Amino acid sequence: MLGLMQNQPLLISSLIEFAERHHSDGEIVSRRVEGDIHRYFYKDLAIRSRQVANALDALTIGFSERVATLAWNGYRHMEIYFGVSGSGRVLHTLNPRLHPDQVVWIANHAEDQVLCFDASFLAIVQAVHARCTTIKHYVMLCDADKLPQDTGIPNLISYEAWIGRQSSDYTWPVFDENSASSMCYTSGTTGNPKAALYSHRSTVLHAYAAALPDVMNLSARDSVLPVVPMFHVNAWGIPYSAALTGCKLVFPGPALDGKSVYDLLESEKVTFAAGVPTVWQMLLGHMQANGLRFSTLNRTVIGGSACPPAMINAFNDDYGIDVLHAWGMTEMSPLGTLCTLKNKHLLLSKEEQMKIRLKQGRAIYGMDMKIIDEAGKELPHDGKAFGDLLVKGPWIVAEYFKQSEEASAKSPLVDGWFPTGDVATIDPDGYMQITDRSKDVIKSGGEWISSIDIENIAVAHPAVAMAACVGVYHPKWDERPIIAVVKKPGSDVSREALIAFYEGKTAKWQIPDDVVFVDAIPLGATGKMLKNKLRETLKDYKLPQN
Ligand code: AMP
């Protein structure tokens, strides 16, 4: 017997329709590439998203065809999010921080038909368009009178002219909720990048889950600043969850430095912000240097790489801000775990609570996880045993885009579970803690050393801005950890002082054998440390003889 409830597919268009009907005066504020602040409301977003859909019809872009963006977080990007996916096309957010050759490879692989880009990325588009073999239309996100002449880009049109001539009458089509809605390529540190192809169903379910109290706890009372880019896993799904909750949205545009982010947090009375640790490092640096305080911010979600304890402490102790440590992946839409306390933890001491807050967090309903050993056997949830972390759920990839076309293709899944490439523990309360990427784990004398633990200690030193721990060959122990360190401007610390700083903070045999001071640590297009690159630059490095 089937249930007798209405069968309504979970479509992204339902989010924007809902926001228009029930949160029409919810505000969306954007710092624009043009330098000014733009304000409007969900009702305007809905109208202009429909114009985008009509504009795509006018270009005869077919169902499931890809429409790419190269854009910062802003209202026009948000209109494209809903106009493209809502009308049945697939939104492809390109990462402007990639090398132009990678942009070309990815755009051709995705077979993008249209590219919408911010004025600040004009030079990238000029460098790549001749090699992008499938893109037929280029749209610059600007007013008609701001469109530059003689760019050499064929069929270039301004966004405002493109949608301005379209009617705002449009009926969102109804189709299978499993249809593709958007795609995002993984960072691709080894081999060619691979694309996660999200569906309407996976996106809407993820949007529901992201808004839950033990996840981002989003509501119509919030003012939300996604610093995490809309070109990196859909800004962690915030554009969709925002439409679902009617929260105020504040888009930072291209200005991600400490001062710009702080000014926006204050002027727009932001209550909740989301971003990777490097962005918060810049914000905290600006605030500390200028003796500033937050007046409305009450929580921030930090993820994408491990959040150092020093950062959680700074937000918590110095500013009274709740830090929610989060973990996920492009392949997971991206949210997997978030770290919030359970009722029984509330009476624990601050130190005990801190031990929990440092973990990547608990599973969100819709995402299950397990850890396994080398033989594939599931490991206990005792907070000690660590192994490969596997996940499954309706917003986790089953296979990569076009993977089935490759002769050598094999499913990325292992018995229906997706291997994350992370190594982790899970404690009896279900809190997962990443110890490493499997390829970054250091094995010394048969024992494992977590590079994240070693880095966290280094960045707690007041003179250290950034630190990366890698293993180097050792004739007796196989590998020993060394730490590459970027000093804070105007600060100093010696090798000996930093090694002494580890005393008592970790087991003696885990203390790095050496400190290498560097000007910068190579970062990838999504702000993660590129340890492969670092290892390459250290290839002639020799451990000191003890
Ligand atoms: P991406 O697909 O580019 O978002 O990268 C996903 C990877 O980032 C994960 O598999 C982890 O290795 C890493 N990552 C994400 N969040 C965290 C976190 N909170 N702590 C440690 N590593 C993280």
Short mmCIF file of N, CA and C in Angstrom, two decimals, residues 245-373:
data_model
loop_
_atom_site.label_atom_id
_atom_site.label_comp_id
_atom_site.label_asym_id
_atom_site.label_seq_id
_atom_site.Cartn_x
_atom_site.Cartn_y
_atom_site.Cartn_z
N THR A 245 14.98 29.30 4.52
CA THR A 245 14.69 29.87 5.84
C THR A 245 14.30 31.34 5.79
N GLY A 246 14.64 32.02 4.70
CA GLY A 246 14.33 33.45 4.59
C GLY A 246 15.28 34.32 5.39
N CYS A 247 16.45 33.81 5.73
CA CYS A 247 17.41 34.64 6.48
C CYS A 247 17.91 35.78 5.58
N LYS A 248 18.39 36.84 6.22
CA LYS A 248 19.04 37.91 5.45
C LYS A 248 20.37 37.38 4.95
N LEU A 249 20.71 37.72 3.71
CA LEU A 249 21.98 37.25 3.14
C LEU A 249 22.89 38.44 2.88
N VAL A 250 24.15 38.27 3.22
CA VAL A 250 25.12 39.34 3.00
C VAL A 250 26.29 38.75 2.20
N PHE A 251 26.48 39.25 0.98
CA PHE A 251 27.51 38.71 0.10
C PHE A 251 28.73 39.63 0.10
N PRO A 252 29.93 39.05 0.32
CA PRO A 252 31.11 39.91 0.43
C PRO A 252 31.76 40.31 -0.89
N GLY A 253 31.32 39.75 -2.03
CA GLY A 253 31.97 40.07 -3.30
C GLY A 253 33.43 39.69 -3.26
N PRO A 254 34.29 40.50 -3.89
CA PRO A 254 35.71 40.11 -3.97
C PRO A 254 36.52 40.50 -2.74
N ALA A 255 35.97 41.29 -1.82
CA ALA A 255 36.77 41.85 -0.71
C ALA A 255 36.75 40.93 0.49
N LEU A 256 37.77 40.07 0.59
CA LEU A 256 37.78 39.07 1.66
C LEU A 256 38.86 39.37 2.71
N ASP A 257 39.47 40.55 2.62
CA ASP A 257 40.48 40.90 3.62
C ASP A 257 39.79 41.19 4.96
N GLY A 258 40.60 41.18 6.05
CA GLY A 258 40.05 41.33 7.39
C GLY A 258 39.19 42.56 7.57
N LYS A 259 39.65 43.69 7.06
CA LYS A 259 38.91 44.94 7.27
C LYS A 259 37.55 44.91 6.55
N SER A 260 37.57 44.47 5.29
CA SER A 260 36.32 44.47 4.51
C SER A 260 35.30 43.53 5.14
N VAL A 261 35.77 42.34 5.56
CA VAL A 261 34.83 41.38 6.16
C VAL A 261 34.31 41.94 7.48
N TYR A 262 35.19 42.53 8.28
CA TYR A 262 34.75 43.07 9.57
C TYR A 262 33.71 44.18 9.35
N ASP A 263 34.00 45.10 8.43
CA ASP A 263 33.07 46.21 8.18
C ASP A 263 31.69 45.70 7.79
N LEU A 264 31.65 44.66 6.96
CA LEU A 264 30.37 44.11 6.51
C LEU A 264 29.64 43.40 7.66
N LEU A 265 30.41 42.68 8.47
CA LEU A 265 29.80 41.98 9.63
C LEU A 265 29.09 43.00 10.51
N GLU A 266 29.73 44.13 10.71
CA GLU A 266 29.17 45.14 11.60
C GLU A 266 28.03 45.92 10.93
N SER A 267 28.26 46.40 9.71
CA SER A 267 27.25 47.28 9.09
C SER A 267 25.97 46.52 8.77
N GLU A 268 26.07 45.22 8.50
CA GLU A 268 24.86 44.46 8.15
C GLU A 268 24.35 43.61 9.30
N LYS A 269 24.89 43.87 10.50
CA LYS A 269 24.43 43.18 11.72
C LYS A 269 24.39 41.66 11.53
N VAL A 270 25.51 41.15 11.02
CA VAL A 270 25.60 39.72 10.72
C VAL A 270 25.61 38.92 12.02
N THR A 271 24.83 37.83 12.05
CA THR A 271 24.78 36.97 13.24
C THR A 271 25.56 35.67 13.02
N PHE A 272 25.72 35.29 11.75
CA PHE A 272 26.32 34.00 11.44
C PHE A 272 27.18 34.12 10.19
N ALA A 273 28.40 33.58 10.25
CA ALA A 273 29.30 33.68 9.09
C ALA A 273 29.95 32.32 8.87
N ALA A 274 30.33 32.06 7.62
CA ALA A 274 30.90 30.75 7.28
C ALA A 274 32.12 30.93 6.40
N GLY A 275 33.21 30.19 6.73
CA GLY A 275 34.40 30.30 5.90
C GLY A 275 35.50 29.35 6.32
N VAL A 276 36.58 29.36 5.55
CA VAL A 276 37.74 28.50 5.84
C VAL A 276 38.67 29.22 6.83
N PRO A 277 39.52 28.47 7.55
CA PRO A 277 40.36 29.10 8.58
C PRO A 277 41.20 30.28 8.09
N THR A 278 41.72 30.23 6.84
CA THR A 278 42.60 31.32 6.38
C THR A 278 41.88 32.67 6.38
N VAL A 279 40.59 32.67 6.05
CA VAL A 279 39.83 33.92 6.03
C VAL A 279 39.68 34.48 7.45
N TRP A 280 39.40 33.58 8.38
CA TRP A 280 39.20 34.03 9.77
C TRP A 280 40.50 34.50 10.39
N GLN A 281 41.61 33.91 9.91
CA GLN A 281 42.93 34.35 10.37
C GLN A 281 43.10 35.84 10.04
N MET A 282 42.72 36.22 8.82
CA MET A 282 42.86 37.62 8.39
C MET A 282 41.94 38.53 9.21
N LEU A 283 40.72 38.03 9.48
CA LEU A 283 39.76 38.83 10.24
C LEU A 283 40.26 39.05 11.67
N LEU A 284 40.69 37.96 12.32
CA LEU A 284 41.17 38.07 13.70
C LEU A 284 42.39 38.99 13.77
N GLY A 285 43.28 38.86 12.79
CA GLY A 285 44.48 39.70 12.76
C GLY A 285 44.09 41.17 12.72
N HIS A 286 43.11 41.51 11.89
CA HIS A 286 42.66 42.89 11.75
C HIS A 286 42.03 43.39 13.05
N MET A 287 41.23 42.52 13.67
CA MET A 287 40.54 42.93 14.90
C MET A 287 41.52 43.12 16.05
N GLN A 288 42.49 42.17 16.15
CA GLN A 288 43.46 42.28 17.24
C GLN A 288 44.32 43.54 17.07
N ALA A 289 44.72 43.80 15.82
CA ALA A 289 45.59 44.95 15.58
C ALA A 289 44.88 46.27 15.87
N ASN A 290 43.54 46.28 15.74
CA ASN A 290 42.81 47.54 15.89
C ASN A 290 41.90 47.59 17.12
N GLY A 291 42.01 46.55 17.97
CA GLY A 291 41.22 46.53 19.21
C GLY A 291 39.71 46.55 18.96
N LEU A 292 39.25 45.80 17.97
CA LEU A 292 37.83 45.85 17.60
C LEU A 292 37.03 44.73 18.28
N ARG A 293 35.72 44.91 18.37
CA ARG A 293 34.82 43.89 18.94
C ARG A 293 33.69 43.61 17.95
N PHE A 294 33.03 42.46 18.13
CA PHE A 294 31.82 42.16 17.33
C PHE A 294 30.61 42.68 18.10
N SER A 295 29.63 43.26 17.39
CA SER A 295 28.43 43.66 18.13
C SER A 295 27.24 42.74 17.88
N THR A 296 27.20 41.99 16.77
CA THR A 296 26.04 41.12 16.53
C THR A 296 26.40 39.67 16.24
N LEU A 297 27.59 39.40 15.74
CA LEU A 297 27.96 38.03 15.36
C LEU A 297 27.87 37.12 16.59
N ASN A 298 27.20 35.97 16.46
CA ASN A 298 27.18 35.06 17.62
C ASN A 298 27.74 33.68 17.32
N ARG A 299 27.85 33.32 16.05
CA ARG A 299 28.44 32.00 15.75
C ARG A 299 29.05 32.01 14.35
N THR A 300 30.00 31.12 14.19
CA THR A 300 30.64 31.01 12.88
C THR A 300 30.95 29.55 12.60
N VAL A 301 30.74 29.14 11.37
CA VAL A 301 31.10 27.77 11.02
C VAL A 301 32.42 27.82 10.26
N ILE A 302 33.35 26.99 10.72
CA ILE A 302 34.69 26.98 10.15
C ILE A 302 34.99 25.57 9.67
N GLY A 303 35.36 25.43 8.41
CA GLY A 303 35.65 24.10 7.88
C GLY A 303 36.48 24.21 6.62
N GLY A 304 36.61 23.10 5.93
CA GLY A 304 37.40 23.08 4.70
C GLY A 304 38.81 22.59 4.98
N SER A 305 39.36 22.96 6.13
CA SER A 305 40.56 22.33 6.67
C SER A 305 40.45 22.44 8.20
N ALA A 306 41.34 21.74 8.89
CA ALA A 306 41.19 21.66 10.34
C ALA A 306 41.28 23.05 10.96
N CYS A 307 40.36 23.33 11.88
CA CYS A 307 40.37 24.63 12.56
C CYS A 307 41.30 24.53 13.76
N PRO A 308 42.38 25.31 13.79
CA PRO A 308 43.32 25.19 14.92
C PRO A 308 42.67 25.62 16.23
N PRO A 309 43.05 24.96 17.35
CA PRO A 309 42.48 25.33 18.65
C PRO A 309 42.69 26.80 18.97
N ALA A 310 43.83 27.35 18.52
CA ALA A 310 44.11 28.76 18.84
C ALA A 310 43.00 29.64 18.25
N MET A 311 42.46 29.24 17.11
CA MET A 311 41.41 30.04 16.48
C MET A 311 40.08 29.89 17.23
N ILE A 312 39.79 28.65 17.62
CA ILE A 312 38.55 28.44 18.39
C ILE A 312 38.62 29.24 19.68
N ASN A 313 39.78 29.21 20.34
CA ASN A 313 39.96 29.95 21.59
C ASN A 313 39.79 31.44 21.38
N ALA A 314 40.41 31.94 20.30
CA ALA A 314 40.34 33.39 20.07
C ALA A 314 38.89 33.82 19.88
N PHE A 315 38.14 33.09 19.06
CA PHE A 315 36.74 33.46 18.84
C PHE A 315 35.94 33.33 20.13
N ASN A 316 36.17 32.20 20.84
CA ASN A 316 35.38 31.89 22.02
C ASN A 316 35.70 32.79 23.20
N ASP A 317 36.97 32.78 23.60
CA ASP A 317 37.37 33.47 24.83
C ASP A 317 37.43 34.97 24.63
N ASP A 318 38.02 35.40 23.52
CA ASP A 318 38.25 36.84 23.36
C ASP A 318 36.99 37.56 22.88
N TYR A 319 36.15 36.85 22.11
CA TYR A 319 35.02 37.57 21.50
C TYR A 319 33.65 36.96 21.82
N GLY A 320 33.63 35.83 22.55
CA GLY A 320 32.34 35.22 22.93
C GLY A 320 31.57 34.64 21.76
N ILE A 321 32.27 34.24 20.72
CA ILE A 321 31.61 33.70 19.51
C ILE A 321 31.70 32.18 19.53
N ASP A 322 30.58 31.54 19.25
CA ASP A 322 30.54 30.09 19.18
C ASP A 322 31.16 29.65 17.85
N VAL A 323 32.15 28.75 17.93
CA VAL A 323 32.75 28.24 16.69
C VAL A 323 32.19 26.84 16.42
N LEU A 324 31.63 26.65 15.24
CA LEU A 324 31.15 25.33 14.86
C LEU A 324 32.14 24.76 13.86
N HIS A 325 32.87 23.75 14.30
CA HIS A 325 33.85 23.13 13.42
C HIS A 325 33.09 22.18 12.49
N ALA A 326 33.35 22.27 11.18
CA ALA A 326 32.59 21.46 10.22
C ALA A 326 33.53 20.70 9.31
N TRP A 327 33.07 19.57 8.85
CA TRP A 327 33.86 18.78 7.92
C TRP A 327 32.96 18.32 6.77
N GLY A 328 33.55 18.32 5.57
CA GLY A 328 32.80 17.82 4.41
C GLY A 328 33.70 17.79 3.20
N MET A 329 33.11 17.53 2.06
CA MET A 329 33.87 17.42 0.81
C MET A 329 33.00 17.85 -0.36
N THR A 330 33.65 18.22 -1.45
CA THR A 330 32.93 18.51 -2.69
C THR A 330 32.00 17.35 -3.03
N GLU A 331 32.49 16.15 -2.84
CA GLU A 331 31.70 14.95 -3.16
C GLU A 331 30.52 14.75 -2.22
N MET A 332 30.44 15.59 -1.17
CA MET A 332 29.39 15.43 -0.16
C MET A 332 28.46 16.65 -0.07
N SER A 333 28.50 17.50 -1.05
CA SER A 333 27.56 18.64 -1.21
C SER A 333 27.71 19.89 -0.35
N PRO A 334 28.50 20.12 0.64
CA PRO A 334 29.60 19.32 1.14
C PRO A 334 29.42 18.80 2.57
N LEU A 335 28.30 19.11 3.26
CA LEU A 335 28.31 18.90 4.71
C LEU A 335 28.21 17.44 5.15
N GLY A 336 29.11 17.05 6.05
CA GLY A 336 29.10 15.70 6.61
C GLY A 336 28.93 15.72 8.11
N THR A 337 29.79 16.47 8.80
CA THR A 337 29.67 16.55 10.26
C THR A 337 29.81 18.01 10.70
N LEU A 338 29.19 18.29 11.83
CA LEU A 338 29.34 19.59 12.49
C LEU A 338 29.55 19.36 13.96
N CYS A 339 30.34 20.20 14.57
CA CYS A 339 30.63 19.97 15.98
C CYS A 339 29.81 20.88 16.88
N THR A 340 28.76 20.32 17.45
CA THR A 340 28.00 21.02 18.48
C THR A 340 27.93 20.08 19.67
N LEU A 341 27.83 20.64 20.87
CA LEU A 341 27.83 19.82 22.08
C LEU A 341 26.48 19.15 22.27
N LYS A 342 26.49 18.05 23.01
CA LYS A 342 25.23 17.42 23.43
C LYS A 342 24.89 17.95 24.83
N ASN A 343 23.66 17.70 25.23
CA ASN A 343 23.21 18.18 26.55
C ASN A 343 24.17 17.78 27.65
N LYS A 344 24.63 16.52 27.63
CA LYS A 344 25.46 16.03 28.72
C LYS A 344 26.84 16.70 28.79
N HIS A 345 27.20 17.41 27.74
CA HIS A 345 28.51 18.08 27.74
C HIS A 345 28.46 19.47 28.36
N LEU A 346 27.24 19.96 28.59
CA LEU A 346 27.13 21.37 28.99
C LEU A 346 27.73 21.66 30.35
N LEU A 347 27.75 20.62 31.23
CA LEU A 347 28.29 20.85 32.57
C LEU A 347 29.78 20.56 32.66
N LEU A 348 30.38 20.12 31.57
CA LEU A 348 31.82 19.83 31.58
C LEU A 348 32.63 21.12 31.72
N SER A 349 33.88 20.96 32.18
CA SER A 349 34.75 22.14 32.27
C SER A 349 35.05 22.64 30.87
N LYS A 350 35.53 23.87 30.81
CA LYS A 350 35.85 24.47 29.51
C LYS A 350 36.90 23.63 28.76
N GLU A 351 37.86 23.10 29.53
CA GLU A 351 38.94 22.31 28.92
C GLU A 351 38.37 21.04 28.31
N GLU A 352 37.46 20.40 29.06
CA GLU A 352 36.85 19.16 28.55
C GLU A 352 36.00 19.47 27.32
N GLN A 353 35.27 20.56 27.37
CA GLN A 353 34.44 20.94 26.21
C GLN A 353 35.34 21.22 25.00
N MET A 354 36.48 21.81 25.27
CA MET A 354 37.39 22.16 24.17
C MET A 354 37.86 20.92 23.43
N LYS A 355 38.08 19.85 24.21
CA LYS A 355 38.54 18.60 23.57
C LYS A 355 37.50 18.13 22.55
N ILE A 356 36.22 18.37 22.86
CA ILE A 356 35.17 17.96 21.94
C ILE A 356 35.09 18.93 20.76
N ARG A 357 35.15 20.22 21.07
CA ARG A 357 34.99 21.24 20.02
C ARG A 357 36.04 21.14 18.92
N LEU A 358 37.20 20.59 19.29
CA LEU A 358 38.28 20.46 18.31
C LEU A 358 37.99 19.38 17.28
N LYS A 359 37.09 18.48 17.63
CA LYS A 359 36.78 17.39 16.69
C LYS A 359 35.95 17.95 15.54
N GLN A 360 35.89 17.18 14.45
CA GLN A 360 35.15 17.66 13.27
C GLN A 360 33.65 17.52 13.46
N GLY A 361 33.21 16.72 14.45
CA GLY A 361 31.81 16.75 14.82
C GLY A 361 31.02 15.48 14.59
N ARG A 362 29.71 15.64 14.80
CA ARG A 362 28.79 14.49 14.71
C ARG A 362 28.15 14.42 13.33
N ALA A 363 27.72 13.22 12.97
CA ALA A 363 27.05 13.02 11.69
C ALA A 363 25.73 13.79 11.66
N ILE A 364 25.43 14.31 10.49
CA ILE A 364 24.14 14.97 10.26
C ILE A 364 23.21 13.90 9.71
N TYR A 365 21.96 13.85 10.17
CA TYR A 365 21.04 12.84 9.62
C TYR A 365 21.02 12.99 8.08
N GLY A 366 21.15 11.87 7.41
CA GLY A 366 21.24 11.89 5.94
C GLY A 366 22.64 11.50 5.50
N MET A 367 23.57 11.51 6.46
CA MET A 367 24.96 11.16 6.15
C MET A 367 25.41 10.17 7.21
N ASP A 368 25.80 8.98 6.79
CA ASP A 368 26.32 8.03 7.77
C ASP A 368 27.81 7.83 7.50
N MET A 369 28.54 7.43 8.52
CA MET A 369 29.99 7.29 8.35
C MET A 369 30.50 6.10 9.15
N LYS A 370 31.64 5.56 8.71
CA LYS A 370 32.30 4.50 9.47
C LYS A 370 33.80 4.57 9.19
N ILE A 371 34.59 3.97 10.09
CA ILE A 371 36.03 3.89 9.84
C ILE A 371 36.39 2.41 9.70
N ILE A 372 37.33 2.14 8.78
CA ILE A 372 37.73 0.75 8.54
C ILE A 372 39.25 0.62 8.58
N ASP A 373 39.71 -0.60 8.85
CA ASP A 373 41.16 -0.83 8.83
C ASP A 373 41.59 -1.25 7.42
#
